PDB file of C-alpha atoms in Angstrom:
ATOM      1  CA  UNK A   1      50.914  -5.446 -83.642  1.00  0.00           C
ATOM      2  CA  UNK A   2      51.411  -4.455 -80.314  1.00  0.00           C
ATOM      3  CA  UNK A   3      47.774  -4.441 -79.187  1.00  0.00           C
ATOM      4  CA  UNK A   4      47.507  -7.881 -80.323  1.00  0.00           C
ATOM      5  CA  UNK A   5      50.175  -9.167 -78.438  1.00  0.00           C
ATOM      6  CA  UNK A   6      49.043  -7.758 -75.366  1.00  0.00           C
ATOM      7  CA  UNK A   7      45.826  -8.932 -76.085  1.00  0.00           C
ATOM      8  CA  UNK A   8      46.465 -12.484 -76.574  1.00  0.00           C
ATOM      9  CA  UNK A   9      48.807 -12.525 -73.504  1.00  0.00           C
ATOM     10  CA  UNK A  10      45.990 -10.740 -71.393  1.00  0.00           C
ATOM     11  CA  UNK A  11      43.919 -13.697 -72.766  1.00  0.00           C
ATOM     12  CA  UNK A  12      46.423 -16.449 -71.906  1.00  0.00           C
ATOM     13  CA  UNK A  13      46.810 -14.650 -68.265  1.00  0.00           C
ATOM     14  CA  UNK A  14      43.064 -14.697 -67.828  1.00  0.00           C
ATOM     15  CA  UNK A  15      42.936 -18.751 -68.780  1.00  0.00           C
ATOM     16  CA  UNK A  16      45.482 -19.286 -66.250  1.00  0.00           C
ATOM     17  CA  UNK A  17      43.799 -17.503 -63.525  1.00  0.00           C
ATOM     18  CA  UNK A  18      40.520 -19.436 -64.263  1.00  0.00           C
ATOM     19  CA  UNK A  19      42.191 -22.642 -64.407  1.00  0.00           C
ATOM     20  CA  UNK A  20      43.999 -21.815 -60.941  1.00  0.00           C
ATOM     21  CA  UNK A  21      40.543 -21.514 -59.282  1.00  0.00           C
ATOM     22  CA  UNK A  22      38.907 -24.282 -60.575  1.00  0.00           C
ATOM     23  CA  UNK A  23      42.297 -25.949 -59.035  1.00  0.00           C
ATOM     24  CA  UNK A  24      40.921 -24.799 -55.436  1.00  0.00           C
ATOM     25  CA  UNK A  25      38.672 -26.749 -53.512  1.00  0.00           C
ATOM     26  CA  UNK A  26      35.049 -24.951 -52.657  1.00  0.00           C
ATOM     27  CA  UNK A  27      34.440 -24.286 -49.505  1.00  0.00           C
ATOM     28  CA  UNK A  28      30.302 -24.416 -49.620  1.00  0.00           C
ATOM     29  CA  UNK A  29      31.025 -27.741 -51.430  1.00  0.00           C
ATOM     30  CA  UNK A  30      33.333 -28.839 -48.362  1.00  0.00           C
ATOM     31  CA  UNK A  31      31.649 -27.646 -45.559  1.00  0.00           C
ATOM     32  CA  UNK A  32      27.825 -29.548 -44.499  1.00  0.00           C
ATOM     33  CA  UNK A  33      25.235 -27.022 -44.974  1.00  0.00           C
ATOM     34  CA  UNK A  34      23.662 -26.548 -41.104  1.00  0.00           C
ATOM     35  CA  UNK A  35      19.692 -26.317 -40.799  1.00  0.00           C
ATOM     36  CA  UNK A  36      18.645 -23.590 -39.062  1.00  0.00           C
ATOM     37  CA  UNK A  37      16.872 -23.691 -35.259  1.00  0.00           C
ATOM     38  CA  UNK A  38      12.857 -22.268 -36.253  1.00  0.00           C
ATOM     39  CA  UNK A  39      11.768 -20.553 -33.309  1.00  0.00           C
ATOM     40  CA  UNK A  40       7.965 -19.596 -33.439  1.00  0.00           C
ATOM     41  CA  UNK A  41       7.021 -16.968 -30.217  1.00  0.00           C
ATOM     42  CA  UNK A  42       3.250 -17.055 -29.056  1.00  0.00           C
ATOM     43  CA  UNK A  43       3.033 -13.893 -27.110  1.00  0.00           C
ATOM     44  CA  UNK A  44       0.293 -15.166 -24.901  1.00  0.00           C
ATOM     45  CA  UNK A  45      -2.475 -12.854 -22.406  1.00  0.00           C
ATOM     46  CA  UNK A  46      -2.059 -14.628 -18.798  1.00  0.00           C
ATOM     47  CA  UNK A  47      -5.369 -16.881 -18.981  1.00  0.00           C
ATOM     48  CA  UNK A  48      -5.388 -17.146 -14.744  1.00  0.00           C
ATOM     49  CA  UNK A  49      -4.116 -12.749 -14.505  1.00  0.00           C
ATOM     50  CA  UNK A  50      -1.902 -13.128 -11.586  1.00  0.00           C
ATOM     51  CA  UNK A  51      -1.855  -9.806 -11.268  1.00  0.00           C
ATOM     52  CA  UNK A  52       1.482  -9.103 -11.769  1.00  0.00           C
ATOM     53  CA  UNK A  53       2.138  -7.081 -14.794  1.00  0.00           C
ATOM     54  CA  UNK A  54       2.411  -3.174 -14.727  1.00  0.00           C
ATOM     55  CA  UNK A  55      -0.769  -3.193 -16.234  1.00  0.00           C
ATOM     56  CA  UNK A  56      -3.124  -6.214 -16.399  1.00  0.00           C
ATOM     57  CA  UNK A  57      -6.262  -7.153 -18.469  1.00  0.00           C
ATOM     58  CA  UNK A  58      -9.383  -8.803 -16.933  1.00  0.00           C
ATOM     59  CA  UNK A  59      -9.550 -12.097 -18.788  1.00  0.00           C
ATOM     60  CA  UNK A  60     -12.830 -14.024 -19.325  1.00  0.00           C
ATOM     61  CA  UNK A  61     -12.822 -17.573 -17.913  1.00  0.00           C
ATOM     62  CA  UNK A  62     -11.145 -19.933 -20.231  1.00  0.00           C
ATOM     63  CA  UNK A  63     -12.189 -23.514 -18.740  1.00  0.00           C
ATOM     64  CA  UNK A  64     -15.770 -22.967 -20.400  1.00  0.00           C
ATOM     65  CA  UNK A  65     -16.876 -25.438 -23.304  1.00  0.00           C
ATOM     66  CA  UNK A  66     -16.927 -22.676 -25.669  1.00  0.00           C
ATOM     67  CA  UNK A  67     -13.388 -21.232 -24.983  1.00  0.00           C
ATOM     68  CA  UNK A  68     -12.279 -25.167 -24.397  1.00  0.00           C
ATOM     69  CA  UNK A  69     -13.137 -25.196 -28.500  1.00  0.00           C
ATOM     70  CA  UNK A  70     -11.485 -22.499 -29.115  1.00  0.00           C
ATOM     71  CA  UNK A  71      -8.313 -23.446 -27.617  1.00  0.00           C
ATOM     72  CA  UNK A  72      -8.195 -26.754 -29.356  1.00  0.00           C
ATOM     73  CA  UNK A  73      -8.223 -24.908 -32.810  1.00  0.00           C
ATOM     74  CA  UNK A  74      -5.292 -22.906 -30.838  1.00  0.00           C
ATOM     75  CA  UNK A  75      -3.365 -26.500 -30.100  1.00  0.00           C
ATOM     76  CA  UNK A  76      -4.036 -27.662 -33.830  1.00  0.00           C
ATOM     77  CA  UNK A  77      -3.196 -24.646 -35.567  1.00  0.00           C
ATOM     78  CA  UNK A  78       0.063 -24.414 -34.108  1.00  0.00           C
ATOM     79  CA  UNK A  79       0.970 -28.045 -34.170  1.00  0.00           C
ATOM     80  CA  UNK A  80       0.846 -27.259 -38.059  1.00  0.00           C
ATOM     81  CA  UNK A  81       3.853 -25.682 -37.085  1.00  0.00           C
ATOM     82  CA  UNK A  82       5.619 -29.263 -36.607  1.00  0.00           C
ATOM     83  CA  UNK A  83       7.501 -28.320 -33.408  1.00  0.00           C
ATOM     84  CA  UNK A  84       9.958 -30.563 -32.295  1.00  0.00           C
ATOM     85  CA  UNK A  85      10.400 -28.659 -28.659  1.00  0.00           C
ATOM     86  CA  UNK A  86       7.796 -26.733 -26.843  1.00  0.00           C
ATOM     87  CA  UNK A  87       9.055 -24.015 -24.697  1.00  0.00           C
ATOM     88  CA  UNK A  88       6.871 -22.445 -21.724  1.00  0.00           C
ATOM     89  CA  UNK A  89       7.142 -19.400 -19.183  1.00  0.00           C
ATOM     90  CA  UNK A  90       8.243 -21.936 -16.146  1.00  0.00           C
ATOM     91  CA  UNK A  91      11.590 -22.421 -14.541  1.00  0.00           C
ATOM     92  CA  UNK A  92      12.683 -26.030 -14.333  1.00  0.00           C
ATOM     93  CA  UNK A  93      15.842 -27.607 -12.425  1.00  0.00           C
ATOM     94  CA  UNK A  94      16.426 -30.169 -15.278  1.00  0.00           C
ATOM     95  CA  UNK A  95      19.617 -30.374 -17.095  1.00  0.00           C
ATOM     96  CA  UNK A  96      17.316 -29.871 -19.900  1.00  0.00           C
ATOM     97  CA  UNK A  97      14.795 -27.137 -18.794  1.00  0.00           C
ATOM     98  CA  UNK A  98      12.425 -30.521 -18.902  1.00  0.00           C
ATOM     99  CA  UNK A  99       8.782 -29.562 -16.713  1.00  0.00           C
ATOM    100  CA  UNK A 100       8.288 -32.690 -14.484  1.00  0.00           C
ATOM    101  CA  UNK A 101       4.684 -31.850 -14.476  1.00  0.00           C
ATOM    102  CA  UNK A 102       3.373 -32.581 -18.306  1.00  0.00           C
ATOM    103  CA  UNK A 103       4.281 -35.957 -17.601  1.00  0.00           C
ATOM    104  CA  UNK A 104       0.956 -36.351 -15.860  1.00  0.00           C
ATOM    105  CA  UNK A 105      -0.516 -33.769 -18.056  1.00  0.00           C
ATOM    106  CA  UNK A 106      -4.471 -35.255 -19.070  1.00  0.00           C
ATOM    107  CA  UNK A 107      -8.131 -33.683 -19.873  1.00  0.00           C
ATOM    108  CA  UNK A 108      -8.529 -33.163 -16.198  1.00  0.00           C
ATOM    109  CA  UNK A 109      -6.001 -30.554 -16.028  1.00  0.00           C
ATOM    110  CA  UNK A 110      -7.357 -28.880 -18.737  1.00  0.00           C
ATOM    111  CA  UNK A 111     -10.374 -28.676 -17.068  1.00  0.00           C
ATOM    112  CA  UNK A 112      -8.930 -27.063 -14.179  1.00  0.00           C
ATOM    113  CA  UNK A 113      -6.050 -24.900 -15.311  1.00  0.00           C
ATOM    114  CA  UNK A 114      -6.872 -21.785 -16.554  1.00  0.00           C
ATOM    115  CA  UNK A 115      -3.402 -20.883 -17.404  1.00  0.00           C
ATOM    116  CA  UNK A 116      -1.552 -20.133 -20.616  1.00  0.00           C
ATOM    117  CA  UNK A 117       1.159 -22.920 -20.218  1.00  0.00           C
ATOM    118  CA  UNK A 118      -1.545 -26.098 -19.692  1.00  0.00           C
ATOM    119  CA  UNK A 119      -4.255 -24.303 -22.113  1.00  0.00           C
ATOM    120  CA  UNK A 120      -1.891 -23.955 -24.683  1.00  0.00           C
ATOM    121  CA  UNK A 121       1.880 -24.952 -23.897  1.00  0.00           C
ATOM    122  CA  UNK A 122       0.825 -28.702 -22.751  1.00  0.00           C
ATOM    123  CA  UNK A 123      -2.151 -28.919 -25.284  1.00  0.00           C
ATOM    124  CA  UNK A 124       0.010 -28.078 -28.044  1.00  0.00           C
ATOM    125  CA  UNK A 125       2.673 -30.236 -27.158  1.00  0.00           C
ATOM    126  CA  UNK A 126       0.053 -33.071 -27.109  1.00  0.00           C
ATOM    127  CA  UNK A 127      -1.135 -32.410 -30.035  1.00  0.00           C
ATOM    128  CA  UNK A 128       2.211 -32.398 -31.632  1.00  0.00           C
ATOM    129  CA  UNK A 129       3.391 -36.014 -29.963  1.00  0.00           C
ATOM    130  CA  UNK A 130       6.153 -34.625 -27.647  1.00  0.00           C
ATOM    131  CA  UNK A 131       6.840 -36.154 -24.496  1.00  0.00           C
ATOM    132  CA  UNK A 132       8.830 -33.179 -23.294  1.00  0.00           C
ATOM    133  CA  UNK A 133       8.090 -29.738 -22.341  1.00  0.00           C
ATOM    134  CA  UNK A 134      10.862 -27.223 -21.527  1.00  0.00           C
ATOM    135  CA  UNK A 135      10.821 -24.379 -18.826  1.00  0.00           C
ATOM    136  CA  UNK A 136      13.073 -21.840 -20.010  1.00  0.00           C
ATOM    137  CA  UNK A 137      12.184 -18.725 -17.708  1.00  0.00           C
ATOM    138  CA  UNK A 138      14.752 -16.820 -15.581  1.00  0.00           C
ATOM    139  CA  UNK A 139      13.688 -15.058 -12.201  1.00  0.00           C
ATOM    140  CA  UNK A 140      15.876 -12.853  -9.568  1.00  0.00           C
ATOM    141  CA  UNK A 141      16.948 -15.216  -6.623  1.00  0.00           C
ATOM    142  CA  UNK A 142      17.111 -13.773  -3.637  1.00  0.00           C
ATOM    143  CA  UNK A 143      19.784 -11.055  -2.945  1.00  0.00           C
ATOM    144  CA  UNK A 144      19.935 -10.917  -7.099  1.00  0.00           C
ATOM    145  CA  UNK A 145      18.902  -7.452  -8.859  1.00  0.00           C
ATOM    146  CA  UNK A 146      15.183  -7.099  -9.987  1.00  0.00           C
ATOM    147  CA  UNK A 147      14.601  -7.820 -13.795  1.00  0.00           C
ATOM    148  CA  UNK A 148      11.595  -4.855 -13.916  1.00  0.00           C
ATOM    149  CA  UNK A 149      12.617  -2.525 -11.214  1.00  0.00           C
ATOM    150  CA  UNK A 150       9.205  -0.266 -11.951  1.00  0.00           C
ATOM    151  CA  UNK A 151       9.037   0.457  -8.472  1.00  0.00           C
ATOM    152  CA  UNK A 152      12.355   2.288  -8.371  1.00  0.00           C
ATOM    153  CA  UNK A 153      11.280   4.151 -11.479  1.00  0.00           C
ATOM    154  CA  UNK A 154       8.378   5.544 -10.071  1.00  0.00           C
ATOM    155  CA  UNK A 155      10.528   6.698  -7.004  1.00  0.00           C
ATOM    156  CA  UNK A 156      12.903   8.197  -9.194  1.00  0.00           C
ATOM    157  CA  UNK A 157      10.043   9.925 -11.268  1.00  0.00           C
ATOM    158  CA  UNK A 158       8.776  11.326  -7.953  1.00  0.00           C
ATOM    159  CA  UNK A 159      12.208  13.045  -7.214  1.00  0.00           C
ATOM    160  CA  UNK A 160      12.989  14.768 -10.371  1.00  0.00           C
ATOM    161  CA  UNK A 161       9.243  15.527 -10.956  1.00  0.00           C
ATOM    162  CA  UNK A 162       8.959  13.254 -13.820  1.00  0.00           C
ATOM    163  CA  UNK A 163       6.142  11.193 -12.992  1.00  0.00           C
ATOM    164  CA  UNK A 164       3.405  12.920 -15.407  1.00  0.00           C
ATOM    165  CA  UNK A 165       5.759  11.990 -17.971  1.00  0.00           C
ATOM    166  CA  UNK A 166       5.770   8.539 -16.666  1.00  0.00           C
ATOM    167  CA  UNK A 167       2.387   7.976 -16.263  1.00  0.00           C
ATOM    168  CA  UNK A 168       1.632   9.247 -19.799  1.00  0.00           C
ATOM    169  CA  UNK A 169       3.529   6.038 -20.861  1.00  0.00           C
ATOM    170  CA  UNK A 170       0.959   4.175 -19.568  1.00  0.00           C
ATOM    171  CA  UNK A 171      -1.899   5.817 -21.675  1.00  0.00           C
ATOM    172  CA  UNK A 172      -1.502   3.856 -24.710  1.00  0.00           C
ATOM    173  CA  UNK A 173      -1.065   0.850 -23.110  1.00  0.00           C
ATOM    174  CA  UNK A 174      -4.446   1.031 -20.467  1.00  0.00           C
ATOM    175  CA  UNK A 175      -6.657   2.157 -24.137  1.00  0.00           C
ATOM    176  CA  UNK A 176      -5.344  -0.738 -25.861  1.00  0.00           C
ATOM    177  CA  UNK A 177      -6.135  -3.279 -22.789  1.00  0.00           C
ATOM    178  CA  UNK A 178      -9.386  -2.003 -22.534  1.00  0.00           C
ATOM    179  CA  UNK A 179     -10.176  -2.174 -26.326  1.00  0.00           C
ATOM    180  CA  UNK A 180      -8.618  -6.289 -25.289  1.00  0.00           C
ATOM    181  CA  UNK A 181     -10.791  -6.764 -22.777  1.00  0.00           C
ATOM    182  CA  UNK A 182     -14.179  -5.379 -24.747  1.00  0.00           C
ATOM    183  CA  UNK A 183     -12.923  -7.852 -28.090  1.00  0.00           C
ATOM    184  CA  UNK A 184     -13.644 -10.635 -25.920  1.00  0.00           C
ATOM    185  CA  UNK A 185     -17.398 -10.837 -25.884  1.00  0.00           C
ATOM    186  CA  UNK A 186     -16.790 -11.112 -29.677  1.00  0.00           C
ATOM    187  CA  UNK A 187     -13.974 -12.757 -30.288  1.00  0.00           C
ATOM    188  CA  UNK A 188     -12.680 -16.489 -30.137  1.00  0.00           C
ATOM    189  CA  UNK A 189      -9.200 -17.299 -28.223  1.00  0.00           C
ATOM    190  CA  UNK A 190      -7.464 -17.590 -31.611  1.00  0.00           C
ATOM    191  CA  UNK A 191      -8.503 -14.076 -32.767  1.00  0.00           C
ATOM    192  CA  UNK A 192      -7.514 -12.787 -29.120  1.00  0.00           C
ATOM    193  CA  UNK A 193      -3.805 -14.128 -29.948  1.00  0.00           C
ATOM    194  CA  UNK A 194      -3.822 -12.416 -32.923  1.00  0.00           C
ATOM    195  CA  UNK A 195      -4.490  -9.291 -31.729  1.00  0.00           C
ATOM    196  CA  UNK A 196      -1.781  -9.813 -29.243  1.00  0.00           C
ATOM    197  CA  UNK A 197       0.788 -10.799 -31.585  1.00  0.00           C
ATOM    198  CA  UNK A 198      -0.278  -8.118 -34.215  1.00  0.00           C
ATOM    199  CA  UNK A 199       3.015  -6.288 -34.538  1.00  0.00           C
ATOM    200  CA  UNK A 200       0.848  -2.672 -35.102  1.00  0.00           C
ATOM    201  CA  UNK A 201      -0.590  -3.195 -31.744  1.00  0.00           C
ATOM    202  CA  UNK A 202       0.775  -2.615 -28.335  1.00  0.00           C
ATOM    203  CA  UNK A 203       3.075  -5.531 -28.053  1.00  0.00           C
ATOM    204  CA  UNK A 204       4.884  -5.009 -31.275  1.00  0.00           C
ATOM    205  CA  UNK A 205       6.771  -2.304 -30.144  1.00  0.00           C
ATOM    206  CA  UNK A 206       9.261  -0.919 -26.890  1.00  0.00           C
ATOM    207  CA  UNK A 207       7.428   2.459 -26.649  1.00  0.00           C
ATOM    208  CA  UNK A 208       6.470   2.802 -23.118  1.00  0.00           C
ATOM    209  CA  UNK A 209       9.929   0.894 -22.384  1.00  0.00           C
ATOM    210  CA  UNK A 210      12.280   3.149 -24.049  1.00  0.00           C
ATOM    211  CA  UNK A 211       9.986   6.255 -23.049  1.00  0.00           C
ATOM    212  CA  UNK A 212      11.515   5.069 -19.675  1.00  0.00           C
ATOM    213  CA  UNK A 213      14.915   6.005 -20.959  1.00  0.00           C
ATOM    214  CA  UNK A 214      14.734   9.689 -20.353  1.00  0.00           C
ATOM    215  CA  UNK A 215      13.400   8.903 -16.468  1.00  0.00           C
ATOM    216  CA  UNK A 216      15.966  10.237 -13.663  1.00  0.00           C
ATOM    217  CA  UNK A 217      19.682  11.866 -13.933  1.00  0.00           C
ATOM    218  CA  UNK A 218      22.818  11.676 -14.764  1.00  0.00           C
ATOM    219  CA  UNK A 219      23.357   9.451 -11.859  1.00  0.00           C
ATOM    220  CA  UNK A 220      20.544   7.813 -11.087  1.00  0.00           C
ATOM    221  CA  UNK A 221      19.065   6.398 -14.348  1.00  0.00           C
ATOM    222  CA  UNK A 222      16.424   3.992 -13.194  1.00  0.00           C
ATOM    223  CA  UNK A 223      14.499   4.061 -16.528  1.00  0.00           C
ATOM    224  CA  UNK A 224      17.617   2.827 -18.032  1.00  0.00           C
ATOM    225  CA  UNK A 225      18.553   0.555 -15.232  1.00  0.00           C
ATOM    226  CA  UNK A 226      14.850  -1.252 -16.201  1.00  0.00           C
ATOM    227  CA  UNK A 227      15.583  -1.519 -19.674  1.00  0.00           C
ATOM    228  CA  UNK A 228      18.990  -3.163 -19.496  1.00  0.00           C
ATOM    229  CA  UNK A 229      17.621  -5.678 -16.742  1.00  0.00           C
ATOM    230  CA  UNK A 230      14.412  -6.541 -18.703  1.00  0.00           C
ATOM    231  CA  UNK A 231      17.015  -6.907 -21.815  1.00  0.00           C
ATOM    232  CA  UNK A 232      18.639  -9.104 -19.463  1.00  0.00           C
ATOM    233  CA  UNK A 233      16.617 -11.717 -18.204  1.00  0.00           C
ATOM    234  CA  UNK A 234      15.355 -11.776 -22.121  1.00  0.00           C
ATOM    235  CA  UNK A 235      18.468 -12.822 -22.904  1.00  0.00           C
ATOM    236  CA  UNK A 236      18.737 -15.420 -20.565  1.00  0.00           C
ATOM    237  CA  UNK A 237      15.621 -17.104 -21.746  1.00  0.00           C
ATOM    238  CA  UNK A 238      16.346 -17.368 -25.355  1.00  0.00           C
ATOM    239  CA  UNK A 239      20.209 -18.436 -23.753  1.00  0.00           C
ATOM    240  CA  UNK A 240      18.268 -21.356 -22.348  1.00  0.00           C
ATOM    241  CA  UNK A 241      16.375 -22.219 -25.653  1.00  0.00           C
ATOM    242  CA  UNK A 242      20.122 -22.235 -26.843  1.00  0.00           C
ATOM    243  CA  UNK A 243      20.833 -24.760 -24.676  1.00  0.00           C
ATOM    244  CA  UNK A 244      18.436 -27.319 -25.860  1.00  0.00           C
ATOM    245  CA  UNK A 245      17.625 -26.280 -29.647  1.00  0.00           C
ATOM    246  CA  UNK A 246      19.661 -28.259 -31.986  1.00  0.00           C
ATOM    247  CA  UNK A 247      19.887 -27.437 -35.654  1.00  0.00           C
ATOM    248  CA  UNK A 248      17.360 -28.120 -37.732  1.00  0.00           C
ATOM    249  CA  UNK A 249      14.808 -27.893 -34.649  1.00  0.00           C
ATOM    250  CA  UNK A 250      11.802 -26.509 -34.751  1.00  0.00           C
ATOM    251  CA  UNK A 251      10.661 -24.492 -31.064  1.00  0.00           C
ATOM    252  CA  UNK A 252       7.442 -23.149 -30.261  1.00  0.00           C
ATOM    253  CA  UNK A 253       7.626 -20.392 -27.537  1.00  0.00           C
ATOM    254  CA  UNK A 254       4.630 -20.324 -25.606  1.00  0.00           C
ATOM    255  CA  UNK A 255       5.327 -16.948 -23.259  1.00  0.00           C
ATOM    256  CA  UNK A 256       3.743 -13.317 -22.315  1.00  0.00           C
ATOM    257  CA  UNK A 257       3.069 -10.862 -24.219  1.00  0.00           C
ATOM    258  CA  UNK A 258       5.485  -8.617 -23.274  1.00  0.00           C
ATOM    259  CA  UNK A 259       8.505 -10.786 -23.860  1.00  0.00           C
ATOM    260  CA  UNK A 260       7.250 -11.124 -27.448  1.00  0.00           C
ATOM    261  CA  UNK A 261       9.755  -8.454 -28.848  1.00  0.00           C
ATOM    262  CA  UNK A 262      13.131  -9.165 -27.431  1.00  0.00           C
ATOM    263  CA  UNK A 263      12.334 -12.918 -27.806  1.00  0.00           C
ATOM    264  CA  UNK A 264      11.631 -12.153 -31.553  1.00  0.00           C
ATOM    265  CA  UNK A 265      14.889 -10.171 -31.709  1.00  0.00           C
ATOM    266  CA  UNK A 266      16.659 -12.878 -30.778  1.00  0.00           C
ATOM    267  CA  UNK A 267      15.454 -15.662 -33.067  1.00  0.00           C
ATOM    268  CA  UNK A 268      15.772 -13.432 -35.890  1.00  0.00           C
ATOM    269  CA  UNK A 269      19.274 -12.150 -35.459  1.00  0.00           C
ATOM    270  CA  UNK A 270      21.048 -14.805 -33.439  1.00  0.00           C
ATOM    271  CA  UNK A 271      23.242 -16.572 -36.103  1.00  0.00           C
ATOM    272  CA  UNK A 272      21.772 -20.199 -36.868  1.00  0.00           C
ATOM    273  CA  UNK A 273      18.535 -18.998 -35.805  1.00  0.00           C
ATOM    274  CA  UNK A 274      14.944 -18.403 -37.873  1.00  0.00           C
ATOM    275  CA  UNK A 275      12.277 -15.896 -36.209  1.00  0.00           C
ATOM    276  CA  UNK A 276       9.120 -17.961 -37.982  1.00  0.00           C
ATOM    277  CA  UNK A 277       5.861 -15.544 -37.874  1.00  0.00           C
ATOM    278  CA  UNK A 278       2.975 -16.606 -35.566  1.00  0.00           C
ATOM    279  CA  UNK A 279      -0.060 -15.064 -37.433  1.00  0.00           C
ATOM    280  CA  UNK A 280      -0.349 -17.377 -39.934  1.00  0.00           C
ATOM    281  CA  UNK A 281      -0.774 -19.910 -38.230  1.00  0.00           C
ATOM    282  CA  UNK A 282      -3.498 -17.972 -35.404  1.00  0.00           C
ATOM    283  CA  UNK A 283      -5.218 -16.713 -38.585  1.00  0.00           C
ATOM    284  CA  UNK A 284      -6.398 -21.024 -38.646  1.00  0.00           C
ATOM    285  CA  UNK A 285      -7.513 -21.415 -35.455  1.00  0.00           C
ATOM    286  CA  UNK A 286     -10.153 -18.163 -35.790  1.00  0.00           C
TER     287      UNK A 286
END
């Protein structure tokens, strides 16, 4: 008798409870349900080699018919992509990061250009109907800190007898380069890309960064100082793309190679943000 009782009034208690909660308003039925900002990175090779990476790759001439081909089947594939911003290695003075310069953006600069921001950064935004092209890279200004102090590293490695270990970071990266630069008799721009943004190959990972980490002292820790500062200005890139992306927008980062990571750390784990893959899209332009 007295395990029915309890029962029923456990029962009763339970009916209560549920009737309480349907009582209380939902919150996911309350509150608008926010579209994510897509970001798509294009870790691109610099078409014009400026020279000014740690290690560079000797890149075949871009502005020939054939290459011209292949870089339209770039600009189409990754329109496919829908983007609503396109967002290049540049700085700009704009409230908005806008480049004054795709404004007169035409065939003849493609014809002239060998860079990675008209070849594929202005094409693609052509392709896609945007009248706006954003500049979203950060450099030091003058009496600012250096964002890839390598120089100081290698001083530091010289001191403390660590620069075997530093050049043996570099290994890796010169074999892969060269295997780069050989793939281009064979291979169209769009395969090129996707080697580049294969995350098995070089630029997927930190390696020869955070092999950096153990360069120097207890004091002076210069391989460390380079990390944090390249962390840095990666930071303040994707904090510009921040400032423009609104939800539900759809950016295509058109930037080097070695930015690639940190830029896809960002739009993956930044709340409100999507890291979309590249490769897919590459894989159509082959």
């Amino acid at each position: 008798m007295y395990g029915r009782q309890y029962t029923r009034g456990m029962a009763m208690l339970g009916y209560a409870l549920l009737a309480a909660v349907a009582l209380v308003p939902v919150a996911a039925n309350s509150a608008p349900i926010v579209a994510p900002v897509e970001v798509m990175v294009l870790g691109a090779y610099h078409f014009g080699n400026p020279g000014l990476d740690t290690h560079n790759v000797k890149v075949d001439s871009v502005l020939i018919p054939k290459r011209q081909r292949d870089l339209d089947r770039v600009a189409k594939a990754l329109a496919m992509f829908r983007p609503t911003h396109v967002m290049v290695e540049m700085q700009s003075e704009a409230p908005d990061f806008a480049i004054a310069e795709y404004a007169s953006f035409n065939d003849a600069m493609l014809a002239k250009e060998a860079n990675e921001i008209v070849q594929i950064g202005y094409r693609t935004a052509r392709q896609a109907g945007l009248k706006t092209v954003n500049g979203i890279d950060e450099q030091s200004k003058d009496g600012e800190p250096d964002y890839y102090p390598y120089s100081k590293v290698q001083e530091t490695a010289a001191k403390f007898g660590q620069t075997a270990a530093l050049e043996a970071l570099g290994v890796p990266v010169v074999a892969w380069l060269k295997n780069f630069e050989a793939a281009q008799k064979t291979h169209s721009v769009g395969q090129m890309l996707l080697k580049m943004n294969d995350p098995a190959g070089i630029q997927g990972n930190m390696d020869s960064y955070y092999g950096m980490l153990a360069i120097g002292d207890r004091d002076a820790q210069t391989g460390a100082d380079l990390n944090a500062a390249w962390y840095l200005r990666n930071a303040k890139i994707f904090g510009k793309l921040m400032q423009v992306a609104k939800p539900g927008d759809r950016v295509l980062v058109v930037y080097g190679g070695g930015h690639g990571f940190w830029l896809r750390h960002f739009a993956g784990l930044v709340p409100g943000y999507r890291n979309v893959d590249v490769l897919p899209y590459l894989a159509k332009a082959k």
